[in-house]
Coordinates of C-alpha atoms and ligand atoms in Angstrom, one line a residue:
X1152 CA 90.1 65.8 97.9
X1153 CA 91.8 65.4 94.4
X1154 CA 95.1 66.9 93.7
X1155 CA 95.1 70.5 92.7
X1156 CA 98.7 69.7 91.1
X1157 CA 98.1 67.8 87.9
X1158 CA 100.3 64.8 87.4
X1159 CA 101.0 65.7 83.9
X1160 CA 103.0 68.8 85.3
X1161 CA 106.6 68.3 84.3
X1162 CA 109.9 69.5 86.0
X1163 CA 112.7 69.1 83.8
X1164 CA 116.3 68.2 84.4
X1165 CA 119.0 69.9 83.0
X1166 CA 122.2 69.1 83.4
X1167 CA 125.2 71.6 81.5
X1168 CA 128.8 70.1 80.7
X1169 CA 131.0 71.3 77.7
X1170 CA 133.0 69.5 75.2
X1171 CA 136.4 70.2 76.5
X1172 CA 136.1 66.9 78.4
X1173 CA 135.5 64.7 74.6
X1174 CA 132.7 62.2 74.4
X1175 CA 133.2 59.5 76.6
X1176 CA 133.5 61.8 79.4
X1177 CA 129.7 63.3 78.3
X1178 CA 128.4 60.1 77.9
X1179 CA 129.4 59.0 81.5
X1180 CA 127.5 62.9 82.5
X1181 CA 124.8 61.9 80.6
X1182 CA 124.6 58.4 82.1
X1183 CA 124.7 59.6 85.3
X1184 CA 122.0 62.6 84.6
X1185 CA 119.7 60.1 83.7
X1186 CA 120.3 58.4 87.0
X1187 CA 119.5 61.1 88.8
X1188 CA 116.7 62.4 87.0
X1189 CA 114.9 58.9 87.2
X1190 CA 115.4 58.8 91.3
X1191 CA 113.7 62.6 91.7
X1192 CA 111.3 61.0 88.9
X1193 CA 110.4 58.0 91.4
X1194 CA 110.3 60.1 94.5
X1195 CA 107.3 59.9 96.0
X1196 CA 107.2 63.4 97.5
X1197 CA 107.6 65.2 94.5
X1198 CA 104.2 65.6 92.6
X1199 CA 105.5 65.7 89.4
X1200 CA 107.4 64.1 86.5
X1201 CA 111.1 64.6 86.5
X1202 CA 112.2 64.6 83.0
X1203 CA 115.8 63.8 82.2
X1204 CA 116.9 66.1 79.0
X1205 CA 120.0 66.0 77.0
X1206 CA 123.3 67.3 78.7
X1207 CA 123.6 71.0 77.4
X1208 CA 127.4 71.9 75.9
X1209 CA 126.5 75.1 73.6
X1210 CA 125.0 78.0 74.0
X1211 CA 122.5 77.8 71.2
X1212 CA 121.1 73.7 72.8
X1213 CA 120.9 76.3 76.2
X1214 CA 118.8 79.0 74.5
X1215 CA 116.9 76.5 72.3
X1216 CA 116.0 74.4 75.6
X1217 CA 115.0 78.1 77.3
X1218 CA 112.5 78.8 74.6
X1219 CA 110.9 74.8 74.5
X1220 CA 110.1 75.3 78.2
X1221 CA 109.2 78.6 77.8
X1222 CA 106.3 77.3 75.3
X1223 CA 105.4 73.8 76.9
X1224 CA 102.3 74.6 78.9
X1225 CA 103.3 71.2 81.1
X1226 CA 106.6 72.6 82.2
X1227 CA 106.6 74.2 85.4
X1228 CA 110.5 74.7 85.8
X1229 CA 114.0 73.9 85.5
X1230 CA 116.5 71.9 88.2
X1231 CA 119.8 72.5 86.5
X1232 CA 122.6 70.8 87.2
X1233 CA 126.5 71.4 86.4
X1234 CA 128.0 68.2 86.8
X1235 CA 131.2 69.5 85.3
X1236 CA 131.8 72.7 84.5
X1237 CA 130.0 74.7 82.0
X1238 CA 131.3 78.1 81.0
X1239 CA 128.7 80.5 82.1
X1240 CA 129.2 82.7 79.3
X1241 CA 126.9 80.1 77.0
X1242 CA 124.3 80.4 79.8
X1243 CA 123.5 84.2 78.8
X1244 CA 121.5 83.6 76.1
X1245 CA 119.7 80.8 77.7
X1246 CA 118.6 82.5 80.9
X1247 CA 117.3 85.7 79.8
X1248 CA 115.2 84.0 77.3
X1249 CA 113.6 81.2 80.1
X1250 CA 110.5 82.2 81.5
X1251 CA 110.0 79.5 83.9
X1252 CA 111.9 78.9 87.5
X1253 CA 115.2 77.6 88.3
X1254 CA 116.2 75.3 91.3
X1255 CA 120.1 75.1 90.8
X1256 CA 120.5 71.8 92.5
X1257 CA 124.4 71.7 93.7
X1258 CA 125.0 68.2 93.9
X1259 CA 127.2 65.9 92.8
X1260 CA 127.3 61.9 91.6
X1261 CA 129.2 60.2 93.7
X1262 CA 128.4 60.7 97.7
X1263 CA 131.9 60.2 99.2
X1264 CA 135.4 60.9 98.1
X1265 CA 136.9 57.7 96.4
X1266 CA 140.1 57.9 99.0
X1267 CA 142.0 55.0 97.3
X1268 CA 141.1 55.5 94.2
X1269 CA 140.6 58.6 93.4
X1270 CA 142.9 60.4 90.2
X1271 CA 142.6 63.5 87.8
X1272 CA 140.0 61.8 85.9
X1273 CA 137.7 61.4 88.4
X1274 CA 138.1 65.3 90.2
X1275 CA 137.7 66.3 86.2
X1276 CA 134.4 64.7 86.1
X1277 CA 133.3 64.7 89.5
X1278 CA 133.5 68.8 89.8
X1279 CA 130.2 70.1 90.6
X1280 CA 131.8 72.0 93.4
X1281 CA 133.2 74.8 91.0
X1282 CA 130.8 73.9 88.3
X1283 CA 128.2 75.2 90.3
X1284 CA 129.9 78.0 91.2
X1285 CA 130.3 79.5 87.8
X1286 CA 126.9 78.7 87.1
X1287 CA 125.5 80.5 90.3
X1288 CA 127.7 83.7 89.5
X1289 CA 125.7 84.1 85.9
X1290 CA 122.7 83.8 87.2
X1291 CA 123.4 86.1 90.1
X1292 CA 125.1 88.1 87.8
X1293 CA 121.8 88.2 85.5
X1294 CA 119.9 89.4 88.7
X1295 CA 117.3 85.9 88.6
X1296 CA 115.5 84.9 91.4
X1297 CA 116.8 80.9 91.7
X1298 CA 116.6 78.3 94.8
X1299 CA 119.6 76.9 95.1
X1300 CA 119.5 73.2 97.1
X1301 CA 122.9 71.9 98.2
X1302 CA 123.3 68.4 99.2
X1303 CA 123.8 65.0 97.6
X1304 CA 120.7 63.9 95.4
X1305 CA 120.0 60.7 97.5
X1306 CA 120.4 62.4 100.9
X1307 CA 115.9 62.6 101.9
X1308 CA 116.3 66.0 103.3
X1309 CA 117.6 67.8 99.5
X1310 CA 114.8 65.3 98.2
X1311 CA 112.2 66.9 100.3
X1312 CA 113.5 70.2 99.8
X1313 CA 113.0 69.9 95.6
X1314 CA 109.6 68.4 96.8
X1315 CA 108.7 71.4 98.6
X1316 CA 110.0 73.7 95.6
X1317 CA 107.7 71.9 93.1
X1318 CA 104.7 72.2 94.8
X1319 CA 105.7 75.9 94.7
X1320 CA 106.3 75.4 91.1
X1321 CA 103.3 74.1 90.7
X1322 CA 101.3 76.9 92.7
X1323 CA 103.3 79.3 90.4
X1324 CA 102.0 77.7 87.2
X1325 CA 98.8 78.0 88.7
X1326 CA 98.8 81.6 89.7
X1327 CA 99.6 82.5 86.6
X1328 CA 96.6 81.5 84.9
X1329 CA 94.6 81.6 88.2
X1330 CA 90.9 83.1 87.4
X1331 CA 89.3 85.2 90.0
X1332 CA 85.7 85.7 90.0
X1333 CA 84.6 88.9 92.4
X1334 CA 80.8 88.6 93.3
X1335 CA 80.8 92.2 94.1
X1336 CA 83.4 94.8 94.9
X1337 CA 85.4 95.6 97.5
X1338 CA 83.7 96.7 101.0
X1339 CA 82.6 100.1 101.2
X1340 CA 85.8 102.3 102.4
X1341 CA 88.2 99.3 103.2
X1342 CA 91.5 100.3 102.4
X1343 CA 94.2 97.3 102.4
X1344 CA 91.7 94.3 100.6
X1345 CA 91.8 97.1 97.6
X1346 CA 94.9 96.9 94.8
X1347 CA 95.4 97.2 91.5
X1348 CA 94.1 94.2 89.3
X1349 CA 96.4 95.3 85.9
X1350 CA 99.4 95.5 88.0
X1351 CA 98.6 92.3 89.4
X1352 CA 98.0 90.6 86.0
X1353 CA 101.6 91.9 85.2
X1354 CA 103.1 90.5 87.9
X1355 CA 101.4 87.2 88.8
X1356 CA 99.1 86.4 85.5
X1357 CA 96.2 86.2 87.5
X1358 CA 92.6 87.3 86.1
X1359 CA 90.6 89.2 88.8
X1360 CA 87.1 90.6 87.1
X1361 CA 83.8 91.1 88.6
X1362 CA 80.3 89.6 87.9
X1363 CA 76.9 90.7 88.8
X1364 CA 75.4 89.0 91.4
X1365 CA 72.8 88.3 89.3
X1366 CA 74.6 86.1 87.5
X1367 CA 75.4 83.8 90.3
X1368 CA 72.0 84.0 91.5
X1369 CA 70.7 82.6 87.9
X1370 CA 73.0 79.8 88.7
X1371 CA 71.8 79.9 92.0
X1372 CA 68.1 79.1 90.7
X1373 CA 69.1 76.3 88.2
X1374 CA 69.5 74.2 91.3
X1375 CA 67.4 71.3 90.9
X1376 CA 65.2 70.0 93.9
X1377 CA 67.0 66.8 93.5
X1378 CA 70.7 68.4 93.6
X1379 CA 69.5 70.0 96.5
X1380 CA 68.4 67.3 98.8
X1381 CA 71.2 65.3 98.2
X1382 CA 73.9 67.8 99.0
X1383 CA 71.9 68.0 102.5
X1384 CA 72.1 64.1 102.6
X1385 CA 76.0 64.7 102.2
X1386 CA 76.0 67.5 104.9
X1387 CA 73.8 65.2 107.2
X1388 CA 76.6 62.4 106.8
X1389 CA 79.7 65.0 106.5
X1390 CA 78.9 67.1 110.1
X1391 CA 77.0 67.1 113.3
X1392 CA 73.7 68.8 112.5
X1393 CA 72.0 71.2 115.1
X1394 CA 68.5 69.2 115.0
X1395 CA 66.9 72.5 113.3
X1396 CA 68.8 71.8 110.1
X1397 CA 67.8 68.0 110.2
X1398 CA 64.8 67.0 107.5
X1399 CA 62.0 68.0 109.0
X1400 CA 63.6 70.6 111.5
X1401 CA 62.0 73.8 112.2
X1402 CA 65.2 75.6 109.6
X1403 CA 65.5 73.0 107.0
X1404 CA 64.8 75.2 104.5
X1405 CA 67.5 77.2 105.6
X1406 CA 70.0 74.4 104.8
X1407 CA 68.1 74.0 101.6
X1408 CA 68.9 77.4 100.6
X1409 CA 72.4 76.8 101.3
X1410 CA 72.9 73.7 99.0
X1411 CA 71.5 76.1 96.4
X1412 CA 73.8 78.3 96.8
X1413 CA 76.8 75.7 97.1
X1414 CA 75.9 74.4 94.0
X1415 CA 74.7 77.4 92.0
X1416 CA 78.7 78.5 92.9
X1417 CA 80.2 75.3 91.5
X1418 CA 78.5 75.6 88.7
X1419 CA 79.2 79.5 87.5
X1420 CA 83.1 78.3 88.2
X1421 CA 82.8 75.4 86.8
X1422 CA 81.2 77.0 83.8
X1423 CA 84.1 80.1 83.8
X1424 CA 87.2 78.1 84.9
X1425 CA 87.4 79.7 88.0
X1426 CA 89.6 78.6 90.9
X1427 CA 88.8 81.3 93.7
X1428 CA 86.4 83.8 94.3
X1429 CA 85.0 86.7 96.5
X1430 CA 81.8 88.2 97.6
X1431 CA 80.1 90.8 100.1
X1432 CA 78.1 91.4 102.7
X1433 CA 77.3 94.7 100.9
X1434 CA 76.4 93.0 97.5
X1435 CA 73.5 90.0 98.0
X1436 CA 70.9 90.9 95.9
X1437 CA 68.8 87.8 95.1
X1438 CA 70.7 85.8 97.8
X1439 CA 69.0 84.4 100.8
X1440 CA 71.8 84.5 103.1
X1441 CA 75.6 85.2 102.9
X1442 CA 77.7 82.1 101.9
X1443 CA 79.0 80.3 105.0
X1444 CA 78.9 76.4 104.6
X1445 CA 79.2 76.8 100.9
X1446 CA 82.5 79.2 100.7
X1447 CA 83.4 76.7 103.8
X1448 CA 83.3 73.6 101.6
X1449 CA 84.6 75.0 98.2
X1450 CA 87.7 76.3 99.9
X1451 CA 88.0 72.2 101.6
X1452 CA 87.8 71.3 97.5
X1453 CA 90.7 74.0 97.1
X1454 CA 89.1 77.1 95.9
X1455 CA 90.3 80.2 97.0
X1456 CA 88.1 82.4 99.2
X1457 CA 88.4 85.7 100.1
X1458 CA 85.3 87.8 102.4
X1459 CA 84.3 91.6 102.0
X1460 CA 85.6 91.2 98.4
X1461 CA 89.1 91.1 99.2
X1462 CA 90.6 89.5 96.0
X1463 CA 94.4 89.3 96.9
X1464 CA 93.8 86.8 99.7
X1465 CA 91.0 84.9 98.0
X1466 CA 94.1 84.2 94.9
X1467 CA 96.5 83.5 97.8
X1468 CA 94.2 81.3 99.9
X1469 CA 94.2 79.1 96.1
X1470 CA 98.0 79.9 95.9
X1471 CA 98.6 78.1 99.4
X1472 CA 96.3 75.5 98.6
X1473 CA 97.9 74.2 95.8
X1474 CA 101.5 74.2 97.4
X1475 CA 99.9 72.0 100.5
X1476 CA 97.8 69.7 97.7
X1477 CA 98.4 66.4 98.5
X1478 CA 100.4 67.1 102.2
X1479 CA 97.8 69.7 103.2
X1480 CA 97.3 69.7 107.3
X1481 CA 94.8 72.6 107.2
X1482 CA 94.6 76.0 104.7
X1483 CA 92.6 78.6 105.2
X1484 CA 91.4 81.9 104.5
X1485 CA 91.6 83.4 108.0
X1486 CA 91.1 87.3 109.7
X1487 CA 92.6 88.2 113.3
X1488 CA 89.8 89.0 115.2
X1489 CA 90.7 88.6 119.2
X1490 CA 93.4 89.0 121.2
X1491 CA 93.7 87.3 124.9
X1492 CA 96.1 89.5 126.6
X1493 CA 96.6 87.8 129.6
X1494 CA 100.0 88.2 131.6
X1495 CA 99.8 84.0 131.8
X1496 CA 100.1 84.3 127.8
X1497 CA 99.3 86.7 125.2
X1498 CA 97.3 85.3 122.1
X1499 CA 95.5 86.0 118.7
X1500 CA 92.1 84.7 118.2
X1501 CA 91.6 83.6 114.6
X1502 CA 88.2 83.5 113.0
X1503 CA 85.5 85.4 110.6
X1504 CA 82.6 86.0 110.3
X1505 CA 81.7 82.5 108.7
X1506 CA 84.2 81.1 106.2
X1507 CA 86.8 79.2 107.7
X1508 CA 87.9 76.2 105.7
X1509 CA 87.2 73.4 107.3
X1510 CA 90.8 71.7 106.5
X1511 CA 91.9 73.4 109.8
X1512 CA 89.4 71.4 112.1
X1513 CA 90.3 69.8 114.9
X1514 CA 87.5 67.5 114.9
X1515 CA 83.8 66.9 112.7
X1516 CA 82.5 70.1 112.8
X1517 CA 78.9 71.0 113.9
X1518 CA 76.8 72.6 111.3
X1519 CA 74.9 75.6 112.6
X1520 CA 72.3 78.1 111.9
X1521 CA 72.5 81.8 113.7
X1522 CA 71.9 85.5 112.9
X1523 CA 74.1 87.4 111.4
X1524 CA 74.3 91.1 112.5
X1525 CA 75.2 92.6 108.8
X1526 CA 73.9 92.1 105.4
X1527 CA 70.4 92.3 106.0
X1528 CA 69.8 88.9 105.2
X1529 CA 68.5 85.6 106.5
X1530 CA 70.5 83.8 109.7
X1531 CA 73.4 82.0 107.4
X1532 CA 74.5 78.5 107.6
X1533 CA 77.9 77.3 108.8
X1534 CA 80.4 75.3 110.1
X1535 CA 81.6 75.9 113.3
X1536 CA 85.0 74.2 114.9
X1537 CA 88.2 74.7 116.3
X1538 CA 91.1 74.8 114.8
X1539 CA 93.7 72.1 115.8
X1540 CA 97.1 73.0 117.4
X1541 CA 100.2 72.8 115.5
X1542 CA 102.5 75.0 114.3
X1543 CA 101.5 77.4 111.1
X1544 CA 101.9 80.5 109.3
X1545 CA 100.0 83.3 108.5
X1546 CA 100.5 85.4 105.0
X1547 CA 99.1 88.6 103.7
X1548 CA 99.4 90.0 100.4
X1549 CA 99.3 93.5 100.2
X1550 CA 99.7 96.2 97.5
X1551 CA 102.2 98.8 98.8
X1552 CA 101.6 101.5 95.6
X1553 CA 105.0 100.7 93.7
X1554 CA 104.9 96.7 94.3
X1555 CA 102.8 93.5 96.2
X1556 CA 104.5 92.7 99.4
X1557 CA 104.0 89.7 100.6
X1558 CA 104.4 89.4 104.6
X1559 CA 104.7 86.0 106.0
X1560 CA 104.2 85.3 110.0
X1561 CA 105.3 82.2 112.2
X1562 CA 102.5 80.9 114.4
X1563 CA 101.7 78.1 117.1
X1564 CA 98.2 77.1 117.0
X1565 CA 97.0 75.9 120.3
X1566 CA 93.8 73.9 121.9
X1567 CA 91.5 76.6 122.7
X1568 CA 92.0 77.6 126.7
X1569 CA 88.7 76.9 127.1
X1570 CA 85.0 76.5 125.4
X1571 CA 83.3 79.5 123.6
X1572 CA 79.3 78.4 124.0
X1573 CA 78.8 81.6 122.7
X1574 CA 80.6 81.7 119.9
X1575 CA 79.1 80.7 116.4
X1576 CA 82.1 81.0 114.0
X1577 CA 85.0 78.5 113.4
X1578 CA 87.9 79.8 115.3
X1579 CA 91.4 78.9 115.9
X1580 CA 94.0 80.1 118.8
X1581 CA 97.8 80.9 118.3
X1582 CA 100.5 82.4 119.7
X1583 CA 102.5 84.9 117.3
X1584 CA 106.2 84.6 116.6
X1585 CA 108.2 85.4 118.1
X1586 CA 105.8 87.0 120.8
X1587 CA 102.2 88.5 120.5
X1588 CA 103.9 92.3 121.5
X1589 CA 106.9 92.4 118.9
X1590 CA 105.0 90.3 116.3
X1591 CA 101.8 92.2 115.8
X1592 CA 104.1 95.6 115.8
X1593 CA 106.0 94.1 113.1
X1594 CA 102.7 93.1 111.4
X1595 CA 101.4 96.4 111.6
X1596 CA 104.5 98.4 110.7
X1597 CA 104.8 96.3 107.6
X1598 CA 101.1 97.5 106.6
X1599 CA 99.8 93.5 106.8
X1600 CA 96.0 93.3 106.5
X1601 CA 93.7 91.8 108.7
X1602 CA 92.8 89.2 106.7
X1603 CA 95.6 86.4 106.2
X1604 CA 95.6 82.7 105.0
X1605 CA 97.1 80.6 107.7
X1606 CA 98.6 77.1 106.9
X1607 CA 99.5 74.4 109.1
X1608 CA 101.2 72.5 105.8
X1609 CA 102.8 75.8 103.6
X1610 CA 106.1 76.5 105.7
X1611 CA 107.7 79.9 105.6
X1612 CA 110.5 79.1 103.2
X1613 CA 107.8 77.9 100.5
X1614 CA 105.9 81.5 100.7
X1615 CA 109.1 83.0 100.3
X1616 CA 110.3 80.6 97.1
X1617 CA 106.9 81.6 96.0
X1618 CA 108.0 85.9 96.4
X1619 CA 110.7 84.8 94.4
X1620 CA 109.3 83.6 91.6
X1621 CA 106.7 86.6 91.5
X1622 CA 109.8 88.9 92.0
X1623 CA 107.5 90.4 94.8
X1624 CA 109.0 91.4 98.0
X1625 CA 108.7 89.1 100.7
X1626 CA 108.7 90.1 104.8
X1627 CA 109.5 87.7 107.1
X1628 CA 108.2 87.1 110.8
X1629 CA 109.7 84.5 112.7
X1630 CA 111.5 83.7 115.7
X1631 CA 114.2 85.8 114.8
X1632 CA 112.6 88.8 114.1
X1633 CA 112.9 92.5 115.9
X1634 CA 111.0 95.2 115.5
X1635 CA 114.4 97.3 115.1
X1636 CA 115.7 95.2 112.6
X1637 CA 112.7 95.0 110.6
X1638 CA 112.1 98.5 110.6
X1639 CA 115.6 98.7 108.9
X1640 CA 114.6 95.7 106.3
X1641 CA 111.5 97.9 104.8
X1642 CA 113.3 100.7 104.4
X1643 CA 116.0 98.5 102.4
X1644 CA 113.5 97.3 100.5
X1645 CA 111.8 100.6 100.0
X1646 CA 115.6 101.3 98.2
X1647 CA 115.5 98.3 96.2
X1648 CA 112.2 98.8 94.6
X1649 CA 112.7 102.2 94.4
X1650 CA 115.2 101.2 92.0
X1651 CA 114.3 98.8 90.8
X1652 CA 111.0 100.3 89.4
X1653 CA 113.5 102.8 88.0
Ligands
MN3120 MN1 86.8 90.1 107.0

């Protein structure tokens, strides 16, 4: 798969001093800026550039730099630096205008304390310790969401936490100009796949509108014969056919139908710049069959995907997809269907009806033809697997009425206990953090839907740098977590945006 984060994408580096310390002293902050810069540049984990800029020592270089990144399309956020101290006071201006994210990176040049050698001059440049501080307070002060990554800049663990930040970066940049094509609405009653679209464009930039089916199913028709049979050559050398779907088999033409369909999609998103989509069982008019193998394999080419027209998690499937392009162990939309209660070990049976990515397989997947009880429509085509074990998380974005909240769960994927003949539909097993019982209450009493997107590669820290930059609320589930205590977190944060909204 190519990379969903372009490599044009720039982070830039921003170091702040002052001119107290004259300019041989800036020169050496500037030298060493540029040091660091170019090592994050050359780091191999970090998917985009890492551009040095001029060490900032006025107030009006901070605001101007604020409003170029603000502007520059490429720039997908700030690591700022203090490597001395920069009065925080010229920061104002400069932080209220910036648009884009801030990872304050609290580091400093030199590794170890010189014992031997070390005088005044070198605590008096060397003094990120309270630089940083006064930095942090303004920003704090200024109420902005900021990561803050402490550590020295060569040490691979602060490395591969500004790694993980940009790809969150770089999902950020995405959402906000993320286009969301519905293919009919939202099914018929279903409360917690429903929000509001404007206040979603206010918060995350996203575009979320709806076309007729009809205008797929045009798309649909352009198909050429040609097209056709040679997406089927690639699914003949991509999965393990059932014979019936083999040229010449007894439901070829079922297979057929489903290339059509595959590429009739790509096409209308192609055509509309769309990077994740929904459609319905209730809404098919013109189509064959439902899209299984074809929402399958455009989420495995990082679209997002959401069933039943559930928007939100189609946008946050794409979201998740773009911070594990590149590192990705398996993303996918993903619905709770199942639970194994057994006293040996209580689990959670992921699946849906069809569209699991296939990303998350353990092995080639086998694709299958088989009825599908709703819709009304011919037996779909699909991909049918298990999902490999490992650990993962699930994540749900829901729209509480006054603000998205976005709910993030710790699971263990594990090898299924034993085969499911029976079972036509992808499916993965896992055991909920930190158990089945407490987990799924705190699921449920933080209104998470039944639909998720689970990620083997998107760790729990990166959904919530991801809240962060939204300025949604984020709700963690993890090994830590109590029902008591979580209980006691909501209504906090029931408070807060109470307030906040104010
Ligand atoms: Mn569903």
């Amino acid at each position: 798969m190519t990379s969903l984060i372009s490599p044009e994408k720039e982070l830039w580096f921003v170091t702040g001093s002052q001119h107290l310390y004259g300019p041989e002293t800036l020169k050496e902050v500037d030298a060493h800026s540029k040091i660091i810069a170019d090592a994050l540049n050359s780091a191999s984990d970090i998917p985009v550039k890492v551009v040095f800029k001029p060490v900032l020592t006025t107030s009006e270089a901070i605001t101007q730099t604020a409003l170029e990144a603000n502007i520059d399309p490429n720039c997908i956020g700030l690591i700022c630096w203090m490597h001395t101290f920069s009065p925080a006071k010229m920061w104002i201006g400069g932080l209220t205008t910036l648009k884009k994210p801030i990872c304050h990176l609290h580091t400093q040049f030199n590794r170890d304390i010189p014992w031997a050698t070390m005088d005044m001059d070198f605590m008096n440049l060397n003094q990120s310790a309270h630089g940083g501080r006064e930095f942090g307070f303004m920003v704090s002060r200024l109420r902005i969401n900021r990561k803050i990554i402490v550590g020295h800049w060569e040490d691979p663990e602060v490395v591969a936490e500004l790694a993980q930040w940009s790809r969150v970066a770089a999902a950020w940049d995405d959402f906000k100009h993320l286009k969301v094509v519905r293919f009919g609405d939202n099914m018929r009653q279903v409360a917690v796949t429903e929000g509001d679209k404007v206040e979603a464009q206010i918060q995350f930039g996203m575009s979320v509108n709806s076309h007729g089916i009809g205008d797929l199913v045009e798309h649909i028709r352009a198909a050429s014969a040609a097209d056709v049979e040679a997406l089927c050559d690639v699914y003949a050398q991509s999965y393990k056919m059932a014979p019936e779907l083999l040229k010449g088999g007894a439901r070829y033409a079922s297979l057929q139908d489903a290339a059509a369909i595959e590429l009739g999609l790509r096409s209308f998103m192609k055509e509309g710049g769309f990077h994740a989509f929904v459609d319905s069982f209730e809404d098919l008019h013109g189509l064959k069959q439902l899209p299984g193998l074809p929402a399958q394999r455009l989420m495995a080419d990082g679209y997002g995907f959401g069933a039943e027209g559930d928007w939100k998690h189609s946008a946050l499937t794409r979201a998740m997809k773009v911070m594990a392009s590149g590192v990705d162990k398996g993303t996918s939309f993903m619905e709770d269907y199942t639970y194994h209660f057994s006293p040996k070990g209580m689990r959670c049976l992921g699946a849906h009806m069809l569209e699991i990515c296939p990303s998350i397989a353990d092995a080639q997947p086998t694709c299958e033809i088989h009825p599908l009880g709703i819709g009304g429509k011919e037996d779909p085509v699909r991909l049918v697997f298990n999902g490999k074990a490992g650990s993962a998380i699930n994540a749900s974005l829901v729209d509480m009425g006054n603000r998205f909240r976005l709910l993030i769960n710790q699971v263990e994927a594990v090898e299924p206990e034993a085969d499911l003949p029976k079972l036509p539909v992808a499916r993965v097993l896992w055991d909920v953090k930190p158990s089945l019982k407490e987990g799924v209450a705190c699921w449920i009493q933080a209104g998470g839907a039944h639909h998720t997107c689970f990620s083997y590669s998107v760790p729990v820290e990166a959904m919530v740098d991801f809240a962060e930059m939204a300025n949604v609320e984020s709700v963690v589930i993890d090994e830590q977590t109590t029902l008591p205590r979580l209980k006691e977190t909501l209504r906090c944060n029931e408070v807060y945006y109470g307030i906040r909204a104010l």
